XYZ file of C-alpha atoms in Angstrom:
608
model
C 214.165 239.447 -9.621
C 216.367 242.218 -11.114
C 215.634 243.223 -14.712
C 219.042 242.191 -16.052
C 220.442 245.695 -16.123
C 219.464 248.493 -13.816
C 217.270 251.403 -14.804
C 220.290 253.660 -14.347
C 222.203 251.498 -16.868
C 219.241 251.504 -19.239
C 219.026 255.257 -19.116
C 222.775 255.740 -19.503
C 222.913 253.435 -22.540
C 219.872 255.060 -24.133
C 221.091 258.620 -23.720
C 224.542 257.770 -25.109
C 223.079 257.242 -28.589
C 223.116 260.107 -31.098
C 219.558 259.160 -32.109
C 218.315 259.382 -28.560
C 220.334 262.523 -27.971
C 218.355 264.086 -30.831
C 215.157 262.941 -29.170
C 216.333 264.502 -25.914
C 217.043 267.788 -27.676
C 213.561 267.784 -29.180
C 211.995 267.085 -25.804
C 214.007 269.876 -24.198
C 213.052 272.296 -26.942
C 209.408 271.547 -26.230
C 209.931 272.108 -22.483
C 209.012 268.509 -21.749
C 210.735 265.899 -19.570
C 212.994 263.520 -21.463
C 210.565 260.990 -22.888
C 213.136 258.271 -23.501
C 214.185 258.369 -19.855
C 210.548 258.139 -18.797
C 210.109 255.045 -20.944
C 213.322 253.467 -19.672
C 212.122 254.073 -16.117
C 208.652 252.613 -16.773
C 207.800 249.386 -15.010
C 207.329 246.059 -16.765
C 205.937 242.722 -15.662
C 205.326 239.123 -16.646
C 201.686 238.027 -16.590
C 201.122 234.298 -16.111
C 198.161 232.447 -17.531
C 196.753 231.567 -14.120
C 197.576 234.886 -12.488
C 200.224 233.449 -10.161
C 203.460 235.379 -9.465
C 206.368 234.788 -11.843
C 209.178 235.596 -9.433
C 211.601 233.203 -11.057
C 211.138 234.761 -14.526
C 213.431 237.650 -15.409
C 212.471 240.308 -17.948
C 215.613 241.804 -19.490
C 215.248 245.062 -21.429
C 218.291 246.470 -23.216
C 218.279 249.800 -25.026
C 220.443 250.558 -28.038
C 219.666 254.068 -29.162
C 215.948 254.253 -29.855
C 215.648 250.451 -30.006
C 214.819 248.151 -27.120
C 215.529 244.410 -27.300
C 214.043 242.210 -24.620
C 214.039 238.617 -23.489
C 212.531 236.389 -20.818
C 214.624 233.977 -18.750
C 213.191 231.293 -16.461
C 215.658 230.956 -13.573
C 213.365 228.650 -11.616
C 212.871 224.911 -11.432
C 209.284 224.921 -12.674
C 207.715 225.692 -16.028
C 205.647 228.850 -16.268
C 202.794 229.479 -18.696
C 203.142 233.096 -19.764
C 200.035 234.913 -20.979
C 201.762 238.172 -21.910
C 204.678 240.429 -21.129
C 204.091 244.084 -20.289
C 207.297 245.705 -21.516
C 206.329 249.181 -20.347
C 203.459 250.537 -18.284
C 203.313 254.264 -18.984
C 201.053 256.836 -17.312
C 199.295 259.155 -19.772
C 198.431 262.750 -18.938
C 197.943 264.017 -22.478
C 195.205 266.305 -23.699
C 192.055 264.617 -25.073
C 192.790 266.619 -28.244
C 195.966 264.565 -28.827
C 195.756 263.039 -32.295
C 195.895 259.261 -32.424
C 196.707 256.627 -35.009
C 196.911 252.892 -34.349
C 197.263 249.855 -36.606
C 195.255 246.660 -36.275
C 196.277 243.031 -36.196
C 194.575 242.413 -39.528
C 194.668 244.944 -42.313
C 191.013 245.988 -42.114
C 191.490 247.617 -38.701
C 192.844 251.154 -38.316
C 192.077 253.759 -35.686
C 192.404 257.534 -35.950
C 190.815 260.531 -34.334
C 191.982 261.745 -30.935
C 192.472 260.352 -27.459
C 189.165 261.929 -26.513
C 187.328 260.712 -29.614
C 188.939 257.685 -31.303
C 187.572 256.862 -34.749
C 187.468 253.433 -36.385
C 188.435 253.736 -40.053
C 186.452 250.577 -40.865
C 183.579 248.623 -39.350
C 185.639 245.422 -39.510
C 187.572 245.888 -36.290
C 189.807 243.431 -34.486
C 187.690 243.642 -31.338
C 184.107 243.537 -32.599
C 184.313 241.789 -35.958
C 187.272 239.453 -35.530
C 186.724 239.013 -31.784
C 190.358 239.273 -30.788
C 190.618 239.192 -26.999
C 191.087 242.599 -25.388
C 191.342 243.747 -21.774
C 188.399 245.625 -20.313
C 188.192 249.360 -20.971
C 191.166 249.371 -23.339
C 191.602 250.011 -27.016
C 194.146 247.606 -28.467
C 196.488 248.429 -31.327
C 199.031 246.161 -32.974
C 202.452 246.838 -34.451
C 202.547 250.624 -34.146
C 200.780 253.716 -32.905
C 201.419 257.443 -32.897
C 200.370 260.209 -30.538
C 200.465 263.860 -31.598
C 199.687 266.298 -28.783
C 198.569 269.760 -29.970
C 201.591 271.831 -31.047
C 204.068 269.342 -29.556
C 205.297 267.150 -32.391
C 204.755 263.416 -32.681
C 205.516 260.293 -30.660
C 205.972 256.905 -32.336
C 205.616 253.632 -30.422
C 206.282 250.602 -32.610
C 207.418 247.005 -32.744
C 210.096 246.616 -35.397
C 209.911 242.838 -35.706
C 207.233 240.144 -35.748
C 208.918 236.761 -35.929
C 207.151 234.896 -33.147
C 204.931 237.176 -31.075
C 202.391 239.907 -31.739
C 203.252 243.299 -30.270
C 200.306 245.195 -28.797
C 199.374 248.485 -27.164
C 196.682 248.738 -24.508
C 195.410 252.311 -24.437
C 193.289 253.390 -21.481
C 192.207 256.814 -20.252
C 195.244 257.292 -18.045
C 197.806 254.727 -19.201
C 199.484 253.046 -22.125
C 200.863 249.522 -21.859
C 203.346 248.152 -24.404
C 202.626 244.412 -24.467
C 203.881 241.233 -26.126
C 201.289 238.466 -26.499
C 202.969 235.177 -25.559
C 199.709 233.213 -25.950
C 200.010 231.227 -22.708
C 202.988 229.243 -23.982
C 205.172 227.364 -21.525
C 208.551 228.824 -20.574
C 210.572 225.865 -19.333
C 213.197 225.941 -16.556
C 216.407 227.481 -17.885
C 214.728 228.527 -21.132
C 215.114 231.975 -22.711
C 212.695 233.645 -25.111
C 213.848 236.432 -27.372
C 210.995 238.924 -27.599
C 210.159 241.316 -30.423
C 212.185 244.476 -30.956
C 210.550 247.764 -29.943
C 211.271 251.399 -30.758
C 210.210 254.742 -29.378
C 210.933 257.920 -31.312
C 209.741 261.514 -31.325
C 210.015 264.296 -33.857
C 208.361 267.204 -35.602
C 207.986 265.368 -38.940
C 205.563 262.447 -38.684
C 206.334 261.164 -42.198
C 210.025 261.063 -41.333
C 209.311 259.033 -38.199
C 207.239 256.560 -40.205
C 209.909 256.320 -42.902
C 212.429 255.424 -40.204
C 210.062 252.758 -38.887
C 209.635 251.295 -42.373
C 213.396 251.159 -42.783
C 213.888 249.293 -39.524
C 211.083 246.836 -40.304
C 212.703 246.185 -43.678
C 216.030 245.522 -41.934
C 214.481 242.927 -39.626
C 212.242 241.459 -42.350
C 213.999 241.900 -45.715
C 211.290 242.665 -48.290
C 210.806 240.415 -51.287
C 208.716 242.649 -53.553
C 211.640 243.813 -55.690
C 213.130 240.348 -56.157
C 211.349 239.692 -59.459
C 209.398 242.852 -60.114
C 211.807 245.751 -60.094
C 210.653 249.258 -59.234
C 207.226 249.239 -60.869
C 204.053 248.168 -59.023
C 201.901 245.604 -60.848
C 198.975 246.654 -63.003
C 196.022 244.664 -64.256
C 192.291 244.029 -64.336
C 190.148 242.334 -61.677
C 186.873 240.595 -62.477
C 185.249 240.935 -59.040
C 184.151 244.555 -58.761
C 181.774 244.451 -61.687
C 180.981 240.812 -62.379
C 181.351 239.156 -58.959
C 181.277 235.335 -58.818
C 179.023 234.972 -61.876
C 181.481 236.091 -64.500
C 181.655 234.155 -67.768
C 184.601 233.269 -69.951
C 183.259 235.496 -72.722
C 183.119 238.528 -70.407
C 186.760 237.982 -69.463
C 187.792 237.672 -73.099
C 185.747 240.708 -74.173
C 187.521 242.813 -71.577
C 190.840 241.331 -72.579
C 190.241 242.345 -76.215
C 189.420 245.876 -75.074
C 192.490 246.059 -72.830
C 194.772 244.865 -75.620
C 193.588 247.722 -77.852
C 193.074 250.525 -75.337
C 195.053 249.883 -72.130
C 197.730 247.239 -72.778
C 199.639 248.268 -69.650
C 197.065 246.337 -67.584
C 199.300 243.290 -67.532
C 197.696 240.870 -65.060
C 194.183 239.578 -65.784
C 192.823 238.314 -62.491
C 190.056 235.758 -62.044
C 188.498 236.331 -58.641
C 186.398 234.327 -56.188
C 183.814 231.944 -57.629
C 185.718 229.559 -59.903
C 186.156 226.915 -57.168
C 183.427 224.342 -56.291
C 184.023 224.839 -52.556
C 186.170 227.011 -50.316
C 189.351 224.984 -49.945
C 189.126 222.953 -53.157
C 191.252 225.325 -55.202
C 192.536 222.814 -57.741
C 189.072 221.548 -58.645
C 186.756 223.230 -61.134
C 183.249 224.370 -60.282
C 180.446 225.468 -62.585
C 182.112 228.792 -63.386
C 183.570 229.107 -66.899
C 181.785 225.916 -67.855
C 184.017 224.004 -65.458
C 187.098 225.090 -67.372
C 188.860 227.892 -65.524
C 192.185 226.579 -66.823
C 191.017 227.173 -70.365
C 190.323 230.825 -69.622
C 193.739 231.215 -68.012
C 195.412 229.684 -71.062
C 193.589 232.091 -73.364
C 194.817 235.008 -71.262
C 198.366 233.756 -71.710
C 197.852 233.139 -75.416
C 196.816 236.770 -75.918
C 200.044 238.039 -74.373
C 198.846 238.834 -70.843
C 199.578 237.291 -67.447
C 197.006 234.976 -65.836
C 196.204 235.882 -62.218
C 193.938 234.133 -59.733
C 192.271 234.594 -56.336
C 192.893 231.997 -53.596
C 192.005 231.870 -49.885
C 194.674 229.314 -48.976
C 194.174 228.936 -45.223
C 190.414 228.277 -45.124
C 188.086 225.453 -46.054
C 184.353 224.948 -45.689
C 182.956 221.827 -44.055
C 181.617 220.423 -47.349
C 184.943 220.733 -49.135
C 186.851 217.632 -50.166
C 189.929 219.047 -48.456
C 188.243 219.186 -45.059
C 186.461 215.842 -45.458
C 189.639 214.015 -46.440
C 192.172 215.715 -44.172
C 190.542 217.033 -40.966
C 193.837 216.403 -39.153
C 195.467 219.230 -41.161
C 193.360 221.880 -39.435
C 193.762 223.893 -36.230
C 192.108 222.049 -33.321
C 189.846 223.115 -30.479
C 190.306 222.148 -26.821
C 188.737 218.720 -27.480
C 191.110 217.936 -30.325
C 188.489 218.463 -33.041
C 188.883 220.886 -35.947
C 188.183 224.377 -34.638
C 185.075 226.040 -36.066
C 186.137 229.585 -36.801
C 182.864 231.075 -35.575
C 183.617 229.763 -32.082
C 186.498 232.233 -31.700
C 186.238 234.786 -34.517
C 184.297 235.795 -37.617
C 183.112 232.585 -39.243
C 183.660 233.592 -42.865
C 181.801 235.656 -45.450
C 180.485 232.734 -47.507
C 179.896 229.020 -46.891
C 180.944 229.328 -43.253
C 181.863 228.486 -40.676
C 185.334 228.023 -42.034
C 188.099 225.852 -40.682
C 191.723 227.034 -40.670
C 194.651 225.062 -42.060
C 197.408 224.549 -39.510
C 200.587 226.100 -40.878
C 202.698 224.074 -38.442
C 201.456 220.731 -39.828
C 204.030 219.305 -42.292
C 201.369 217.786 -44.552
C 199.357 221.014 -44.589
C 202.543 222.815 -45.638
C 203.053 220.282 -48.432
C 199.444 220.812 -49.530
C 199.869 224.610 -49.667
C 203.067 224.285 -51.693
C 201.365 221.835 -54.071
C 198.358 224.092 -54.699
C 200.515 227.034 -55.698
C 203.066 224.963 -57.589
C 200.240 223.483 -59.670
C 198.704 226.880 -60.356
C 202.077 228.337 -61.256
C 203.546 225.542 -63.345
C 200.459 223.843 -64.830
C 197.864 226.616 -64.872
C 200.386 229.303 -65.834
C 199.372 231.803 -63.130
C 202.012 234.399 -62.320
C 200.014 236.474 -59.820
C 198.147 235.233 -56.757
C 195.658 237.323 -54.822
C 195.593 235.690 -51.399
C 192.504 236.358 -49.306
C 191.383 235.367 -45.819
C 194.980 235.194 -44.619
C 193.823 236.263 -41.157
C 192.554 232.712 -40.544
C 196.100 231.421 -41.006
C 196.900 233.198 -37.728
C 193.673 232.248 -35.983
C 193.568 232.644 -32.196
C 191.994 230.339 -29.647
C 193.132 227.054 -31.184
C 195.779 224.384 -30.788
C 198.483 223.726 -33.355
C 200.182 220.532 -34.476
C 203.373 222.043 -33.064
C 202.359 222.876 -29.472
C 205.359 225.179 -29.050
C 204.378 227.400 -31.974
C 202.562 230.700 -31.740
C 199.885 231.709 -34.201
C 202.425 234.098 -35.736
C 204.781 231.195 -36.394
C 201.948 229.033 -37.736
C 201.010 231.723 -40.234
C 204.578 232.456 -41.280
C 205.365 228.754 -41.826
C 202.271 228.400 -43.982
C 203.203 231.481 -45.990
C 206.708 230.169 -46.602
C 205.168 226.982 -48.015
C 203.036 229.102 -50.344
C 206.097 231.031 -51.497
C 207.940 227.788 -52.216
C 205.086 226.622 -54.402
C 204.465 229.938 -56.174
C 208.095 230.227 -57.307
C 208.514 233.501 -59.199
C 204.811 234.387 -58.927
C 203.613 237.633 -57.351
C 201.944 237.218 -53.939
C 199.356 239.775 -52.833
C 198.208 239.571 -49.215
C 194.576 240.485 -48.526
C 192.611 240.337 -45.277
C 195.951 239.444 -43.800
C 197.605 239.941 -40.422
C 199.726 242.973 -41.179
C 202.919 242.716 -39.093
C 203.079 238.869 -39.328
C 203.166 239.224 -43.143
C 206.398 241.238 -43.149
C 208.921 239.779 -45.583
C 206.432 237.223 -46.929
C 204.341 239.097 -49.512
C 205.074 241.229 -52.557
C 201.923 243.319 -52.289
C 199.741 244.305 -49.343
C 196.100 245.341 -49.563
C 195.917 248.587 -47.654
C 192.164 249.185 -47.513
C 188.715 247.683 -47.378
C 187.002 246.631 -50.630
C 186.083 249.496 -52.918
C 182.444 250.180 -53.761
C 180.886 252.694 -56.128
C 179.650 254.976 -53.356
C 181.033 258.192 -51.889
C 181.199 256.763 -48.372
C 183.398 253.859 -49.487
C 185.536 255.999 -51.805
C 186.184 258.356 -48.885
C 186.872 255.658 -46.283
C 189.166 253.543 -48.482
C 191.106 256.645 -49.496
C 191.828 257.493 -45.856
C 192.778 253.897 -45.089
C 195.153 253.712 -48.041
C 196.791 257.100 -47.594
C 197.370 256.379 -43.891
C 199.643 253.531 -44.992
C 201.604 255.394 -47.658
C 204.742 255.065 -45.518
C 204.782 251.297 -46.185
C 204.672 251.512 -49.976
C 207.917 250.829 -51.812
C 209.800 249.925 -48.632
C 207.981 246.933 -47.120
C 205.947 245.905 -50.183
C 203.798 247.489 -52.869
C 200.596 248.784 -51.342
C 197.395 247.639 -53.056
C 194.735 250.375 -52.721
C 192.221 247.957 -54.259
C 190.739 248.318 -57.718
C 190.187 251.638 -59.407
C 186.525 251.868 -60.445
C 185.684 254.774 -62.753
C 182.368 253.745 -64.338
C 178.996 254.099 -62.642
C 176.401 256.596 -61.489
C 178.555 258.774 -59.234
C 179.406 262.385 -60.129
C 182.609 262.926 -62.079
C 184.115 264.835 -59.134
C 183.839 261.782 -56.864
C 185.446 259.513 -59.432
C 188.204 262.118 -59.786
C 188.692 262.099 -56.002
C 188.975 258.296 -56.178
C 191.485 258.388 -59.041
C 193.558 261.044 -57.264
C 193.657 258.931 -54.093
C 194.802 255.896 -56.097
C 197.498 258.003 -57.747
C 198.594 259.407 -54.377
C 198.958 255.913 -52.913
C 201.819 255.190 -55.300
C 200.891 251.524 -55.212
C 199.462 248.829 -57.433
C 196.719 249.548 -59.941
C 194.058 247.102 -61.112
C 190.962 248.228 -62.985
C 187.662 246.949 -61.586
C 185.254 248.031 -64.333
C 183.641 246.315 -67.291
C 185.961 248.172 -69.608
C 183.865 247.366 -72.657
C 181.328 249.878 -71.298
C 183.570 252.536 -69.773
C 182.837 256.120 -70.981
C 185.634 257.726 -73.024
C 186.397 260.406 -70.415
C 186.801 257.750 -67.714
C 189.030 255.676 -69.981
C 191.175 258.781 -70.432
C 191.367 259.092 -66.636
C 192.404 255.435 -66.328
C 195.160 255.930 -68.879
C 196.491 258.887 -66.904
C 197.196 256.721 -63.849
C 199.111 254.185 -65.936
C 201.747 253.186 -65.174
C 201.693 253.812 -61.411
C 204.604 255.886 -60.187
C 205.602 253.663 -57.268
C 205.974 256.877 -55.232
C 203.469 257.590 -52.459
C 202.410 261.116 -51.551
C 203.735 262.770 -48.415
C 201.192 264.870 -46.556
C 201.598 268.080 -44.627
C 199.719 266.573 -41.680
C 197.350 263.758 -40.826
C 194.340 265.700 -42.110
C 195.540 264.480 -45.529
C 194.268 267.586 -47.250
C 197.428 268.395 -49.221
C 200.017 265.823 -50.277
C 202.976 265.836 -52.625
C 204.262 263.109 -54.951
C 207.897 263.889 -55.758
C 209.120 262.423 -59.052
C 212.427 262.803 -60.858
C 211.208 265.506 -63.243
C 208.192 267.002 -61.484
C 206.066 267.008 -58.410
C 202.346 266.331 -58.218
C 200.309 268.095 -55.537
C 197.107 266.380 -54.392
C 194.357 268.476 -52.769
C 191.534 266.462 -51.197
C 188.220 267.935 -50.092
C 186.850 265.315 -47.719
C 183.920 267.563 -46.782
C 180.486 268.213 -48.242
C 181.038 271.932 -48.891
C 183.509 273.716 -51.196
C 186.862 274.779 -49.795
C 190.146 276.245 -50.989
C 193.700 274.947 -50.614
C 197.041 276.692 -50.434
C 200.555 275.302 -50.835
C 204.037 276.686 -51.430
C 205.714 276.174 -54.786
C 209.394 275.119 -54.849
C 210.278 278.110 -57.043
C 209.121 279.537 -60.344
C 206.964 276.703 -61.696
C 204.517 275.745 -64.407
C 201.280 274.522 -62.829
C 198.900 272.267 -64.770
C 195.736 270.388 -63.810
C 196.736 266.746 -64.292
C 193.247 265.519 -65.190
C 191.972 268.313 -67.450
C 195.223 269.693 -68.830
C 194.211 273.248 -67.858
C 197.301 275.453 -67.476
C 197.754 278.065 -64.772
C 200.990 279.460 -66.216
C 204.200 280.206 -64.368
C 203.747 280.846 -60.656
C 205.976 281.423 -57.658
C 205.528 281.547 -53.901
C 202.155 280.387 -52.598
C 199.602 278.811 -54.942
C 195.894 278.795 -54.081
C 193.339 276.327 -55.433
C 189.999 278.066 -54.998
C 186.556 276.610 -54.382
C 187.186 272.906 -54.785
C 183.699 271.322 -54.559
C 182.815 268.913 -51.798
C 183.827 265.290 -52.473
C 186.337 266.491 -55.050
C 190.101 266.491 -55.444
C 192.633 268.309 -57.564
C 195.866 266.820 -58.875
C 198.271 269.525 -60.027
C 201.517 268.968 -61.890
C 204.239 271.380 -60.799
C 207.305 271.464 -63.028
């Protein structure tokens, strides 16, 4: 079947755009073939679930500038079960030294490094930990990826919508496939599916490319984070990173007294995992807080702060009342029984294996809305830390609505949560990243923090790699800032500088009643968060700049074990001050050098 419009027409339409013309100019300046034309010429195909030909199914790809909109049309008389659509199959002949970045389906997966040596930014990968299906000998990325050949600028491949299908990239040694996962759904005779929008862009400024991507994603999925919360990211205190699930009411109140006197800008006081008697029974009270979590929340409100709470809305353990009473609300396996999560993915970190609520089930939607409406209106919570959201988009199961994808199931469930939460703040954690667009106010952008150099370093890289999302799609949540413990001061300063450079939310994770005075002073210096993420010179993330209305802050990160120096250009004659110590370097102009920064350390310099 023809592809709707010819390749000649695709190319002509693409090159007519000023945006693509700029891309063509860049490609010409680099003495490279026109990359947009190569992509427009690339082959595509429809892959059926049983491997049979899909001759009656037409793949239509239409370019509008740097954007490609596609659809599938079944012109035949029979239904076709479509496994996936390969939008573009592109040969790769790039150097192994080409720098790589790829996003994951869920927020804990990120990949960096190079084509020759890819690096997982976290051990919790889509493929090994969450067991997402992947073709043999391919690395799979979701949503977006970039390639940066040595001395040749940057290439951005990205899906700019995620309404129904997950967009993927299959990277092999000699090819790159741009793929839409259609999950084996049935395309009926005469039926048309609108696929997800895709973009390809190149340029010399990677941050600018990512900013353009964020803008397009925000156009297709209007963000909600500024609806109630203005231009300031939330601040608060989280019980988990010091007390865990065994926290007492008195410990919460002791910290609240300290916060009121010493750091009143920490507005939201969040009770984390452990208050519930079972995973799934969120409106019941367990042994924590003497069985009276509502009493603690009311005391938080009475003292002038905002009650916040942790919930994993899409999961339930087998012993929960929710699962025992309503097994029909959960995603099913091939036999029609509730699907055990460990049969297809990670089973859960506690009290597993979990079962996943079916976001397409009307009664499950009503349940989700009721849970959050009760917590908002009766418990007084104004901030909800959602966890385990990945299971709301679980793969390998069957939904109440057989025509729904797992993306649609998750998004329907999230809309029910938003209806219940009203004007409450919704933070997505352990969530599917692209499917959450337009449905959360805050997005966790890293793994959990721990008081160790390895975790401080890894979470900093994860967070800073997503700076382009902050303040456009949602507020990034770099996880709690932890400044008390046995680590050297330099490592805590590196951690605080990375949190500052993220420009996102800020929740303290310490027992503040025991925080040393110098660390309390450091905490105060990051309050309130600026809402402005640092822009980096390159993806080494050694030197980044936070540009504010009245000053700029330059962040210098030494990720290595040995001392090193940094050099950056000043915008003109400037006063330079160490943000943490207050040390003044006087008026400087031209290039400024920061000498002998110790390993595992960072410097934050105010330039005004």
